[in-house]
XYZ file of C-alpha atoms in Angstrom:
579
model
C 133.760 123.362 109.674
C 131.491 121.419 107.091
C 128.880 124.047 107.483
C 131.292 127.044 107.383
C 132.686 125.441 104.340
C 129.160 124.943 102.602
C 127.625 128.865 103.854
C 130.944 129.984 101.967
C 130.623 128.301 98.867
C 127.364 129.069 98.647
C 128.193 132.802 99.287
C 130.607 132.227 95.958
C 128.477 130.765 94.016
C 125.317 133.058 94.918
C 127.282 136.282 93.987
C 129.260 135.691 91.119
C 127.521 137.574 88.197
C 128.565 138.184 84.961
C 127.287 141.532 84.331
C 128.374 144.685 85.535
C 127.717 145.126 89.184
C 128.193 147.566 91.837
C 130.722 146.039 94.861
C 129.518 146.315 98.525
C 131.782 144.485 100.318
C 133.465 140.759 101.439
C 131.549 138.511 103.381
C 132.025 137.739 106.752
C 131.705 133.951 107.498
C 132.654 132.589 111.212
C 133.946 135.801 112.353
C 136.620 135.685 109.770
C 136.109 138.185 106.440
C 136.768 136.082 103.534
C 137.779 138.710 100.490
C 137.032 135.330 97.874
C 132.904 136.093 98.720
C 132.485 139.398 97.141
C 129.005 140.881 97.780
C 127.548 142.877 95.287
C 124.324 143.710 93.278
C 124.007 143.756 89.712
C 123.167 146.822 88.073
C 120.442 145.470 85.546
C 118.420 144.910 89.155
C 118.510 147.740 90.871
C 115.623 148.942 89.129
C 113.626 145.847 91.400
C 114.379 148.645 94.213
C 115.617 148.368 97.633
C 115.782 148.685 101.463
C 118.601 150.239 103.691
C 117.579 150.343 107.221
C 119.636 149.906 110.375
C 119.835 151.464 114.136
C 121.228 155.328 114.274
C 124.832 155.288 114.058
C 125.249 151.866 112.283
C 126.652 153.163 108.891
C 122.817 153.599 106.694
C 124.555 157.036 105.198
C 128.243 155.556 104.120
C 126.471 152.757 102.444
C 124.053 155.041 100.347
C 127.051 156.989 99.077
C 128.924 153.743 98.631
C 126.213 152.882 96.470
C 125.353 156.372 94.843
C 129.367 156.938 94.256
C 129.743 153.296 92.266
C 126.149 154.074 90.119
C 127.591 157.616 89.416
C 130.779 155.909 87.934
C 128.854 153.396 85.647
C 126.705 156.426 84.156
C 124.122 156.126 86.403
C 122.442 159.345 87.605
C 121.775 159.500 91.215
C 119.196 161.654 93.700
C 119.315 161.592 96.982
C 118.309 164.053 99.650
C 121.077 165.219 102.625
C 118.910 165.798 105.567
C 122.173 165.699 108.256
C 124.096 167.980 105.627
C 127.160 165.082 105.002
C 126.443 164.062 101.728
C 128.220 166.901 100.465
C 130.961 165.257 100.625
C 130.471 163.246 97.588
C 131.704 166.074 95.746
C 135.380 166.096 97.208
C 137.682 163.643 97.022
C 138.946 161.550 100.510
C 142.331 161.909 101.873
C 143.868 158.072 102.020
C 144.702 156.752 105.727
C 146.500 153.763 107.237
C 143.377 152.634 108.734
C 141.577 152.921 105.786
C 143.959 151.222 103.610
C 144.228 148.065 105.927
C 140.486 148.203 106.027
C 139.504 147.967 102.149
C 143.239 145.345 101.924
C 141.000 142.909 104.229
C 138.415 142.741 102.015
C 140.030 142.227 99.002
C 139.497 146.255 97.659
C 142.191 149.118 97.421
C 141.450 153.022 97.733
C 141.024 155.289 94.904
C 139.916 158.669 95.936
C 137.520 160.485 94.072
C 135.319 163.193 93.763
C 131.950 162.979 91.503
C 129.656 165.090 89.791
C 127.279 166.164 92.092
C 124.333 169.236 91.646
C 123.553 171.039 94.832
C 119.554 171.779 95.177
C 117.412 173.350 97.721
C 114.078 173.728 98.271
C 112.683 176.911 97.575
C 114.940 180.120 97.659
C 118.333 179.777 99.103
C 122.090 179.295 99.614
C 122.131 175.613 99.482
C 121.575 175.243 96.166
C 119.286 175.792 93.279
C 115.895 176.361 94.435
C 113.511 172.986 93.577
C 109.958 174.458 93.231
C 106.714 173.188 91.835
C 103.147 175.275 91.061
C 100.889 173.837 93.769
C 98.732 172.945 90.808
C 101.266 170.639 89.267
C 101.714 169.609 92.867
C 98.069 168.254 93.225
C 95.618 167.879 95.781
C 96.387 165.009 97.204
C 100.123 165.458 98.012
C 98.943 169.180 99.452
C 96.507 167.426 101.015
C 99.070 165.369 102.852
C 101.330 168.007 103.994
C 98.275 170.403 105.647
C 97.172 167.121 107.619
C 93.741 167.433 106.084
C 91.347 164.436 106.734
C 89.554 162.397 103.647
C 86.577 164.975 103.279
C 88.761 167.776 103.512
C 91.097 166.234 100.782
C 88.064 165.448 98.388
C 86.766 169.829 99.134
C 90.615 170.529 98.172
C 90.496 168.100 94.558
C 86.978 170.152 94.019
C 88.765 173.262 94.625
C 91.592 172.631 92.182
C 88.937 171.323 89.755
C 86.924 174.452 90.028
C 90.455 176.803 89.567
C 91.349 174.204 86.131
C 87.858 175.313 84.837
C 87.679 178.749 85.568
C 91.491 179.361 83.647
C 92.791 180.156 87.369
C 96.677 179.143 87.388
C 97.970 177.785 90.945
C 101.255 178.863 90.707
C 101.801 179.277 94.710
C 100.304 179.626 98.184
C 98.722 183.177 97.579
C 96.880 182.286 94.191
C 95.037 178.944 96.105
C 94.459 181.226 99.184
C 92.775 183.943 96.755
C 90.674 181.140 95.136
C 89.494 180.258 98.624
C 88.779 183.945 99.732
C 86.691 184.345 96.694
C 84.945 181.106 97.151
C 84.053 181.775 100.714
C 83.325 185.911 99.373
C 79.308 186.916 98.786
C 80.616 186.902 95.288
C 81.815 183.386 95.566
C 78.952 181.832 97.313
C 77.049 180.983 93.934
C 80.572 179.082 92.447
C 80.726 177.581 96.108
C 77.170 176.066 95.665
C 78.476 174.156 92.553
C 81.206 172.483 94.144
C 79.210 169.272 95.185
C 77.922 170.649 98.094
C 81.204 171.966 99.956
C 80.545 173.655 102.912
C 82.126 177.044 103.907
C 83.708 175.286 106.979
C 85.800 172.934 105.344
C 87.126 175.750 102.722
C 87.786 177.624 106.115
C 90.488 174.686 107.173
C 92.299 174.338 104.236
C 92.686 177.976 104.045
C 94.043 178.428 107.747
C 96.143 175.415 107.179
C 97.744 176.872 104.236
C 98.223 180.202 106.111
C 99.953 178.141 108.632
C 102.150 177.003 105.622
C 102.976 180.464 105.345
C 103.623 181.308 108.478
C 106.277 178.565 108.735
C 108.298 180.146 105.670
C 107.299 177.617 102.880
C 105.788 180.121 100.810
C 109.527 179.458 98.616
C 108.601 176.297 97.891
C 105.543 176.768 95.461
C 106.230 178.797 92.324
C 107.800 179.740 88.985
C 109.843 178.538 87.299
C 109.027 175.082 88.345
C 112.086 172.395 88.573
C 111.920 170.258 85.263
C 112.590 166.374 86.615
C 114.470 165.717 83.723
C 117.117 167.486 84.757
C 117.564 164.581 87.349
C 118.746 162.050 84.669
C 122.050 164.275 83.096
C 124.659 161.698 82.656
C 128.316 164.276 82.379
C 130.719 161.233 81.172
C 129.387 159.871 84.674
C 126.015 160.073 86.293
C 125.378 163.338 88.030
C 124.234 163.070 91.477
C 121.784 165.308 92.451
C 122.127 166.257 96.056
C 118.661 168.125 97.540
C 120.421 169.751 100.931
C 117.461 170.111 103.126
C 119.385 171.313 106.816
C 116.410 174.416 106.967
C 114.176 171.488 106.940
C 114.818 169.075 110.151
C 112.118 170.218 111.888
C 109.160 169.468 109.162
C 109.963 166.152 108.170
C 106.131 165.552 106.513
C 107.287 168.355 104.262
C 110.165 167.440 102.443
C 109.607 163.826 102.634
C 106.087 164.665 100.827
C 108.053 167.072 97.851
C 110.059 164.236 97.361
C 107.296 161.919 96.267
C 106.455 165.070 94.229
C 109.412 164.483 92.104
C 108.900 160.613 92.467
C 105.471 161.035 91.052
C 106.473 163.202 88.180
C 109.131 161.085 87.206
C 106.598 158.269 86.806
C 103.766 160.512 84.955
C 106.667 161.779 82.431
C 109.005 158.774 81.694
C 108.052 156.098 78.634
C 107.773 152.613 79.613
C 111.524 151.389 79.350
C 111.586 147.585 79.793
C 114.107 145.641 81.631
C 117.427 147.455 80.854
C 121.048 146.562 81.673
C 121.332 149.439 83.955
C 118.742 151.561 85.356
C 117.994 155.554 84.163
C 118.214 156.722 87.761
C 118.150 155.474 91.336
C 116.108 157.214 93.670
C 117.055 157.436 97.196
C 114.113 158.206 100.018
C 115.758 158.871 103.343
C 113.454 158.909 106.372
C 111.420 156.835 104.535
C 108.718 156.009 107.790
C 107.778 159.742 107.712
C 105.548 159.126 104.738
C 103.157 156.504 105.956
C 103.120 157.767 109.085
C 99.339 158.758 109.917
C 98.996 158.670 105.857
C 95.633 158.043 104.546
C 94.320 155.035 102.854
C 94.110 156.547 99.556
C 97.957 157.831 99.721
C 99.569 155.265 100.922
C 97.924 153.087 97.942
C 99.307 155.873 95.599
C 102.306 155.033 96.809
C 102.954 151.364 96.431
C 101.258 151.295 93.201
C 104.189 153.468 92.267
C 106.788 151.259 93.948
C 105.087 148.715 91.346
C 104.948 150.419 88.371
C 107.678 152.932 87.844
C 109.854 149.977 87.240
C 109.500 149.881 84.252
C 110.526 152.855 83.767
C 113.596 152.419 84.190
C 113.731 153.676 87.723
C 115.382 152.568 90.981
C 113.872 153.319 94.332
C 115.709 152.538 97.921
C 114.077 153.559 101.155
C 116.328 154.311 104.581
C 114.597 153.846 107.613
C 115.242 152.148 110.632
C 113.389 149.550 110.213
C 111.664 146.937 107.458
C 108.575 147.689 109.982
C 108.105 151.448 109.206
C 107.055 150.423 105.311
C 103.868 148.532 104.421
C 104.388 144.825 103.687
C 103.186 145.621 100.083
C 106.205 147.825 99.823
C 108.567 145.561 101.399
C 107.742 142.719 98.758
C 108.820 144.787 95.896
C 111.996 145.779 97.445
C 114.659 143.447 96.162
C 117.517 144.691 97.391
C 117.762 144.587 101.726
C 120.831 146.429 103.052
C 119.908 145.778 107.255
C 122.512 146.677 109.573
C 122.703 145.831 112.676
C 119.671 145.468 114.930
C 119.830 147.078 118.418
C 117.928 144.787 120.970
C 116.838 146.530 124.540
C 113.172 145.789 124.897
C 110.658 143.462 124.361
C 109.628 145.388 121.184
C 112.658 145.435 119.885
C 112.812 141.609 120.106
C 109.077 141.766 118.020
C 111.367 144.216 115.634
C 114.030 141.711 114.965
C 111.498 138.844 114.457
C 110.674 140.303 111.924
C 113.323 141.277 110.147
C 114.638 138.112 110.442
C 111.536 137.451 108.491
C 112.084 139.797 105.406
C 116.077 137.581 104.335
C 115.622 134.178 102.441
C 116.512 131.122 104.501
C 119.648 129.806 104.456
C 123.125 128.811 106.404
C 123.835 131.985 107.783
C 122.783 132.832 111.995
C 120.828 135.581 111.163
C 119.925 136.084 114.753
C 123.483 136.233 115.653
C 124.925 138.257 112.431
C 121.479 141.073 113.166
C 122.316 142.064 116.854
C 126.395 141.698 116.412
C 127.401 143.296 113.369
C 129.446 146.106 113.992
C 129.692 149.667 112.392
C 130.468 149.147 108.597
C 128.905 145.732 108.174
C 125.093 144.224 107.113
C 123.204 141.899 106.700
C 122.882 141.789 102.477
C 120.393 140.141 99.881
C 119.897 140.897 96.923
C 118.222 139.870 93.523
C 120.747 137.889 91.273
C 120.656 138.328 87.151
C 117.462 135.838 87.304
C 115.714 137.290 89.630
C 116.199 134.641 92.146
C 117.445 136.082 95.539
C 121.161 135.181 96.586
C 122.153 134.027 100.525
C 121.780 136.356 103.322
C 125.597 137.227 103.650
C 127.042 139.039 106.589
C 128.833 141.800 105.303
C 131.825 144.088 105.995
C 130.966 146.874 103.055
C 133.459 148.872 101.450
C 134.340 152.433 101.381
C 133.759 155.383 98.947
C 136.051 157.191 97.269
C 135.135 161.020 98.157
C 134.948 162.481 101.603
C 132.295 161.135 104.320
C 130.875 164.302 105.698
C 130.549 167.651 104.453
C 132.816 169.036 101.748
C 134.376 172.285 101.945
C 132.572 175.009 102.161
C 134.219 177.116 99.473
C 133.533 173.579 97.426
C 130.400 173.414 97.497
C 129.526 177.050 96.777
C 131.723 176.992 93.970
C 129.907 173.903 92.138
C 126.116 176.314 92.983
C 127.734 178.785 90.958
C 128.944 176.957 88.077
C 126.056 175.105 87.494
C 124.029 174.897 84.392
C 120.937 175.516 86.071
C 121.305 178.322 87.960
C 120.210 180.561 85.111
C 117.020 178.402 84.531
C 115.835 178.187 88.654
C 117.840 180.751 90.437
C 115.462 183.729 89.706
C 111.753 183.521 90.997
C 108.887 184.442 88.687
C 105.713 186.183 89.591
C 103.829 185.981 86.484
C 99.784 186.322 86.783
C 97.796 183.977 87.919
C 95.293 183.405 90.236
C 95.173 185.788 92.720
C 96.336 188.912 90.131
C 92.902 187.338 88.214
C 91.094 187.418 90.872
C 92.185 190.918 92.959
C 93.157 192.925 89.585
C 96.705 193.631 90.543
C 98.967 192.562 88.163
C 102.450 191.360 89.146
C 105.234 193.512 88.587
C 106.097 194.362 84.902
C 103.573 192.177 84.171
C 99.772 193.815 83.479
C 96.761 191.927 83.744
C 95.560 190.142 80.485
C 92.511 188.691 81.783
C 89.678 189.538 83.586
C 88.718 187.950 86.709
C 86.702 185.110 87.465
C 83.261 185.091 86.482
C 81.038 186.854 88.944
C 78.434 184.840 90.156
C 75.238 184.255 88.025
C 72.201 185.392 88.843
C 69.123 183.168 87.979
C 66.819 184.229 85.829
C 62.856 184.054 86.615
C 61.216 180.694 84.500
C 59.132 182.118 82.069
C 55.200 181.809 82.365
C 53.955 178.512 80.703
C 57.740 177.104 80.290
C 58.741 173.904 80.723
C 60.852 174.828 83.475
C 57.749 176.732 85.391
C 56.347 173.911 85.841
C 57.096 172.061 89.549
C 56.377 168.446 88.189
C 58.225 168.568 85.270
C 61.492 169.756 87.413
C 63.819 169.225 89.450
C 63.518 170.709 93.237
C 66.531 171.736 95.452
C 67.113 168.380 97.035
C 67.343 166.547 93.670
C 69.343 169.629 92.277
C 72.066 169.158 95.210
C 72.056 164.731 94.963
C 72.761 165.628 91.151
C 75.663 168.381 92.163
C 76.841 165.474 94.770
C 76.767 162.655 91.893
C 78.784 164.425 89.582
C 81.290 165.217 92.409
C 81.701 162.215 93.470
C 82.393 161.772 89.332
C 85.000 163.979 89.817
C 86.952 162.395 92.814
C 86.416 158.897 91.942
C 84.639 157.600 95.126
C 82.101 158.868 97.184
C 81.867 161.971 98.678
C 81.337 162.242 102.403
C 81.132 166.080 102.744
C 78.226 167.237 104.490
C 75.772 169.690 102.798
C 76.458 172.921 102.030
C 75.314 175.512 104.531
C 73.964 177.823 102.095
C 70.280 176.452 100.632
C 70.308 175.395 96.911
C 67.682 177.426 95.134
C 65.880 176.017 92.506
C 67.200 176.872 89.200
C 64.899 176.809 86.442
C 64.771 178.804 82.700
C 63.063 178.242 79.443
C 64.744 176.521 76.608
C 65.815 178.831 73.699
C 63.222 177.786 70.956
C 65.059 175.816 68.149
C 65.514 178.631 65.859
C 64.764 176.558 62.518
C 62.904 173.394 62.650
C 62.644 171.288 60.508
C 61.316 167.351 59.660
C 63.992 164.762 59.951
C 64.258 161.025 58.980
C 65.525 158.146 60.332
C 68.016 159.011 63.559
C 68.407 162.762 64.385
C 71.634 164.575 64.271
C 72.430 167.920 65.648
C 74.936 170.182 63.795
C 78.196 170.416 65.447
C 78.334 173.600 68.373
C 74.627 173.470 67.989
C 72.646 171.636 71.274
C 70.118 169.423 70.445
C 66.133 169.912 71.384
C 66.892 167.130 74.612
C 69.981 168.593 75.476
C 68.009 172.349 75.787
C 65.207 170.524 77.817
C 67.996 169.108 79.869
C 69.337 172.327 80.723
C 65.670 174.168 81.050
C 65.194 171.374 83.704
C 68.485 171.787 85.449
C 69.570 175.407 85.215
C 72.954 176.558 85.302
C 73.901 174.258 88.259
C 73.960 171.092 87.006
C 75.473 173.124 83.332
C 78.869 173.716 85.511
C 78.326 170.261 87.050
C 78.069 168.104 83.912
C 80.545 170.227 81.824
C 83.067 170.027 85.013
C 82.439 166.200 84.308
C 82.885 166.693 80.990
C 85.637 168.513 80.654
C 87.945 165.623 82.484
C 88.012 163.754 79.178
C 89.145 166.630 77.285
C 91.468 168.002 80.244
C 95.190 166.609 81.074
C 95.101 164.223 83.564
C 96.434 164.208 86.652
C 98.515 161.113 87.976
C 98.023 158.407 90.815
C 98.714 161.410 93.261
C 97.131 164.350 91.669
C 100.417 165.311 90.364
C 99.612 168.046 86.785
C 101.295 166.082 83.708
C 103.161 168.806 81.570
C 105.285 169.098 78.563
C 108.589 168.527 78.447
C 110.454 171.492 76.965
């Protein structure tokens, strides 16, 4: 009795905040709920991010729109993706019950139904919703990267490849224009730009390109395109926070894909948002369900991309919570930014699962509470809860019987939900695809419809000129030969990417460019330090290129050019303009 008296005044005393907070429920101590222990989270932390995990069937999707329905209330906008398709029924209010009535009476909370503010979107074309698309060049290498499978050297041949499109004023808009880019690299007329790239062989152009046919094949073409979806339409706040529902039922079977689109939006949230500060509540929460799908069989590189997010986009104002099943799907350097743990219960069968609960039993604060116990016999509707008090310090591990929303668990109404699609304020912005050209019009000549081509294509590949008798560049000692030529192309690659390039050699032998300098037109004496007139190359910079040739021009002004160019973000993601 002593103990159950000091585990429940210490469940008092941990939650009661000051600030505004969202309510998750009563806790349970010695079987008994005790409505006096209200668990809940303030809203100036949820921006220190989260965890709701649990075995199927344990209540993970009530409690997310528990928690979306009370942030949509205190102005909070929401997104959160529907993979079952029962989220929609945050849009329609509940019908009251008996049972549900005596359930919310135990725990010291009363039913008021509601219905929110909730935007319906869909990737690519479709009925679902507005279409979410992105240009695969504002989508990057590395998150394409991730959804083709591609292994390390293939990823660093696919950041060349969007490098070499950037320079050449190729857009990526979608699948066709990056498939074109490939054709012509892999084209006699492409060999030349192919040699540039670093060494890429044909080979490894050859994969990405099937893999992105396979892309095709499976109907994703939708996805990539005009007009891309602006993030900021994520953070509307109508009177109350809109909740932005992405209904993804199409997409069950290709779990790598949508759960990689939604970093996507993650990462452009983070390249586009101003630092922000500790606020009293947070600019949106971000909800990743299936969150185990993206570091499954995820490279190094991207799984670092994504935890230095976790870190950092904190301060911009943002909120993320991962569902999964359990703590041990996410990296440990994930799990210790994750303030917030929402665990439900823990089914035990085998020896593995007993490793499972260890440690999750590991991720709570010690404390009074039997976590052991409270894990493996909570029942549907209650959790294990934590969370991060107005300090900072984390509050007791309190069994928990959570509370109910307001609006309808499951899917709304049919009718409902088309209606709010065709009411929305975006539909006139997303709901059309655009063709405009790009890429592969540049590259084939055929314009898109209504829309004639106002460029020509690519740059055919350059032919070397012959070093002139008696030039500098005629001379074998005084330059460069092939091998040196392609180490050079391979150096400034590796520039490019950031690390070092493991791609073999290209197939195709690297001749050895070499042409005469242009003679300095007007010469003249100098003093002192010499200066060249701006657009005008100096005497060592012509040597340099008489030595070098037009290879290692495209290298170092590829090189170059990434000071001058946008940048891209921790995942490759294009930075754009808000409108």
């Amino acid at each position: 009795m002593a103990m159950e008296s000091a585990l429940l005044t210490d469940l008092i005393n941990g939650y009661a905040f000051t600030t505004d907070c969202l309510d998750l429920g009563a806790a349970i101590v010695d079987g008994a709920v005790r409505p006096e222990a209200q668990v809940r989270v303030p809203l100036s932390m949820l921006n220190r991010h989260g965890l709701i995990a649990g075995a199927t069937g344990t209540g993970k999707t009530v409690t997310l729109q528990v928690m979306a329905e009370q942030l949509a209330v205190a102005g909070v906008p929401v997104f959160l993706a529907d993979i079952k398709g029962d989220l929609s029924g945050l849009a329609q209010p509940a019908e009251p019950s008996a049972k549900l009535d005596e359930r919310l009476s135990g725990i010291g909370h009363a039913f008021t139904a509601r219905s929110n503010t909730v935007e319906f979107l869909a990737l690519g074309q479709g009925s679902d919703g507005i279409p979410v698309r992105a240009t695969v060049d504002c989508f990057g290498p590395i998150l394409l990267a991730r959804v083709l499978e591609l292994n390390e050297t293939q990823e660093q041949v696919l950041q060349l490849v969007f490098h070499y499109a950037n320079t050449r004023k190729l857009p990526l808009d979608d699948l066709k224009d990056l498939k074109s880019v490939l054709d012509h690299l892999l084209s006699a007329g492409g060999k030349e730009d192919l040699r540039t790239l670093g060494g890429v062989s044909p080979a490894s152009v050859s994969v990405i390109l099937r893999g992105l046919s396979i892309l095709q094949a499976q109907g994703l073409d939708p996805f990539f395109g005009q007009p891309e979806f602006d993030t900021a339409d994520l953070l509307r706040s109508e009177g109350t926070g809109v909740i932005s529902v992405l209904e993804l039922p199409a997409l069950n079977r290709q779990p790598l894909l949508f759960s990689t689109f939604l970093m996507w939006l993650l990462a452009d949230l983070f390249d586009e948002l101003p630092e922000a500060g500790d606020l009293d509540k947070p600019k949106l929460v971000f909800f990743l369900d299936e969150a185990h799908l993206l570091f499954k069989g995820a490279s190094a590189a991207f799984t670092e991309a994504i935890i230095s997010t976790v870190r950092l986009i904190r301060s911009k104002g943002v909120g993320l919570f991962f569902i999964s099943q359990s703590p041990a799907d996410l990296p440990d350097e994930v799990l210790a930014q994750l303030g917030t743990r929402v665990q439900h219960a823990v089914r035990v069968f085998t020896p593995k699962d007993a490793e499972a609960l260890k440690k999750v039993m590991g991720t709570f604060p010690a404390g009074a509470l039997d976590l052991k116990t409270a894990l493996t016999q909570a029942g549907v509707g209650e959790a294990v809860i934590t969370v991060l008090g107005e300090k900072g310090v984390p509050t007791p591990a309190a069994w928990t019987r959570l509370t109910s929303p307001g609006s309808r668990i499951g899917p709304a109404d049919a009718p409902v939900v088309s209606g709010i699609i065709a009411a929305s304020a975006l539909a006139a912005r997303y709901s059309t695809a655009l063709d405009r050209d790009s890429a592969h019009e540049l590259l084939t000549g055929q314009p898109s419809a209504g829309h004639p081509v106002d460029a020509p294509p690519a740059a055919p590949p350059r032919t070397p000129e012959p070093a002139a008798p008696g030039s500098p560049g005629s001379s074998p000692g005084n330059s460069p030969g092939s091998a040196e030529i392609d180490e050079e192309a391979r150096r400034i690659a590796e520039s490019i990417l950031g690390k070092p390039t493991t791609e073999p050699a290209s197939d195709f032998p690297i001749p050895d460019y070499r042409q005469a300098p242009e003679p300095d037109p007007a010469p003249r004496p100098r003093q002192g330090r010499e200066s060249t007139p701006r657009g005008e190359a100096s005497p060592q910079r012509q040597a340099e290129r008489a030595q070098t040739g037009e290879l290692l021009d495209f290298a170092l002004d590829a090189a170059n050019m990434l000071g001058r160019e946008v940048l891209r973000g921790m995942f490759g993601t294009r930075r754009r303009k808000r409108r």
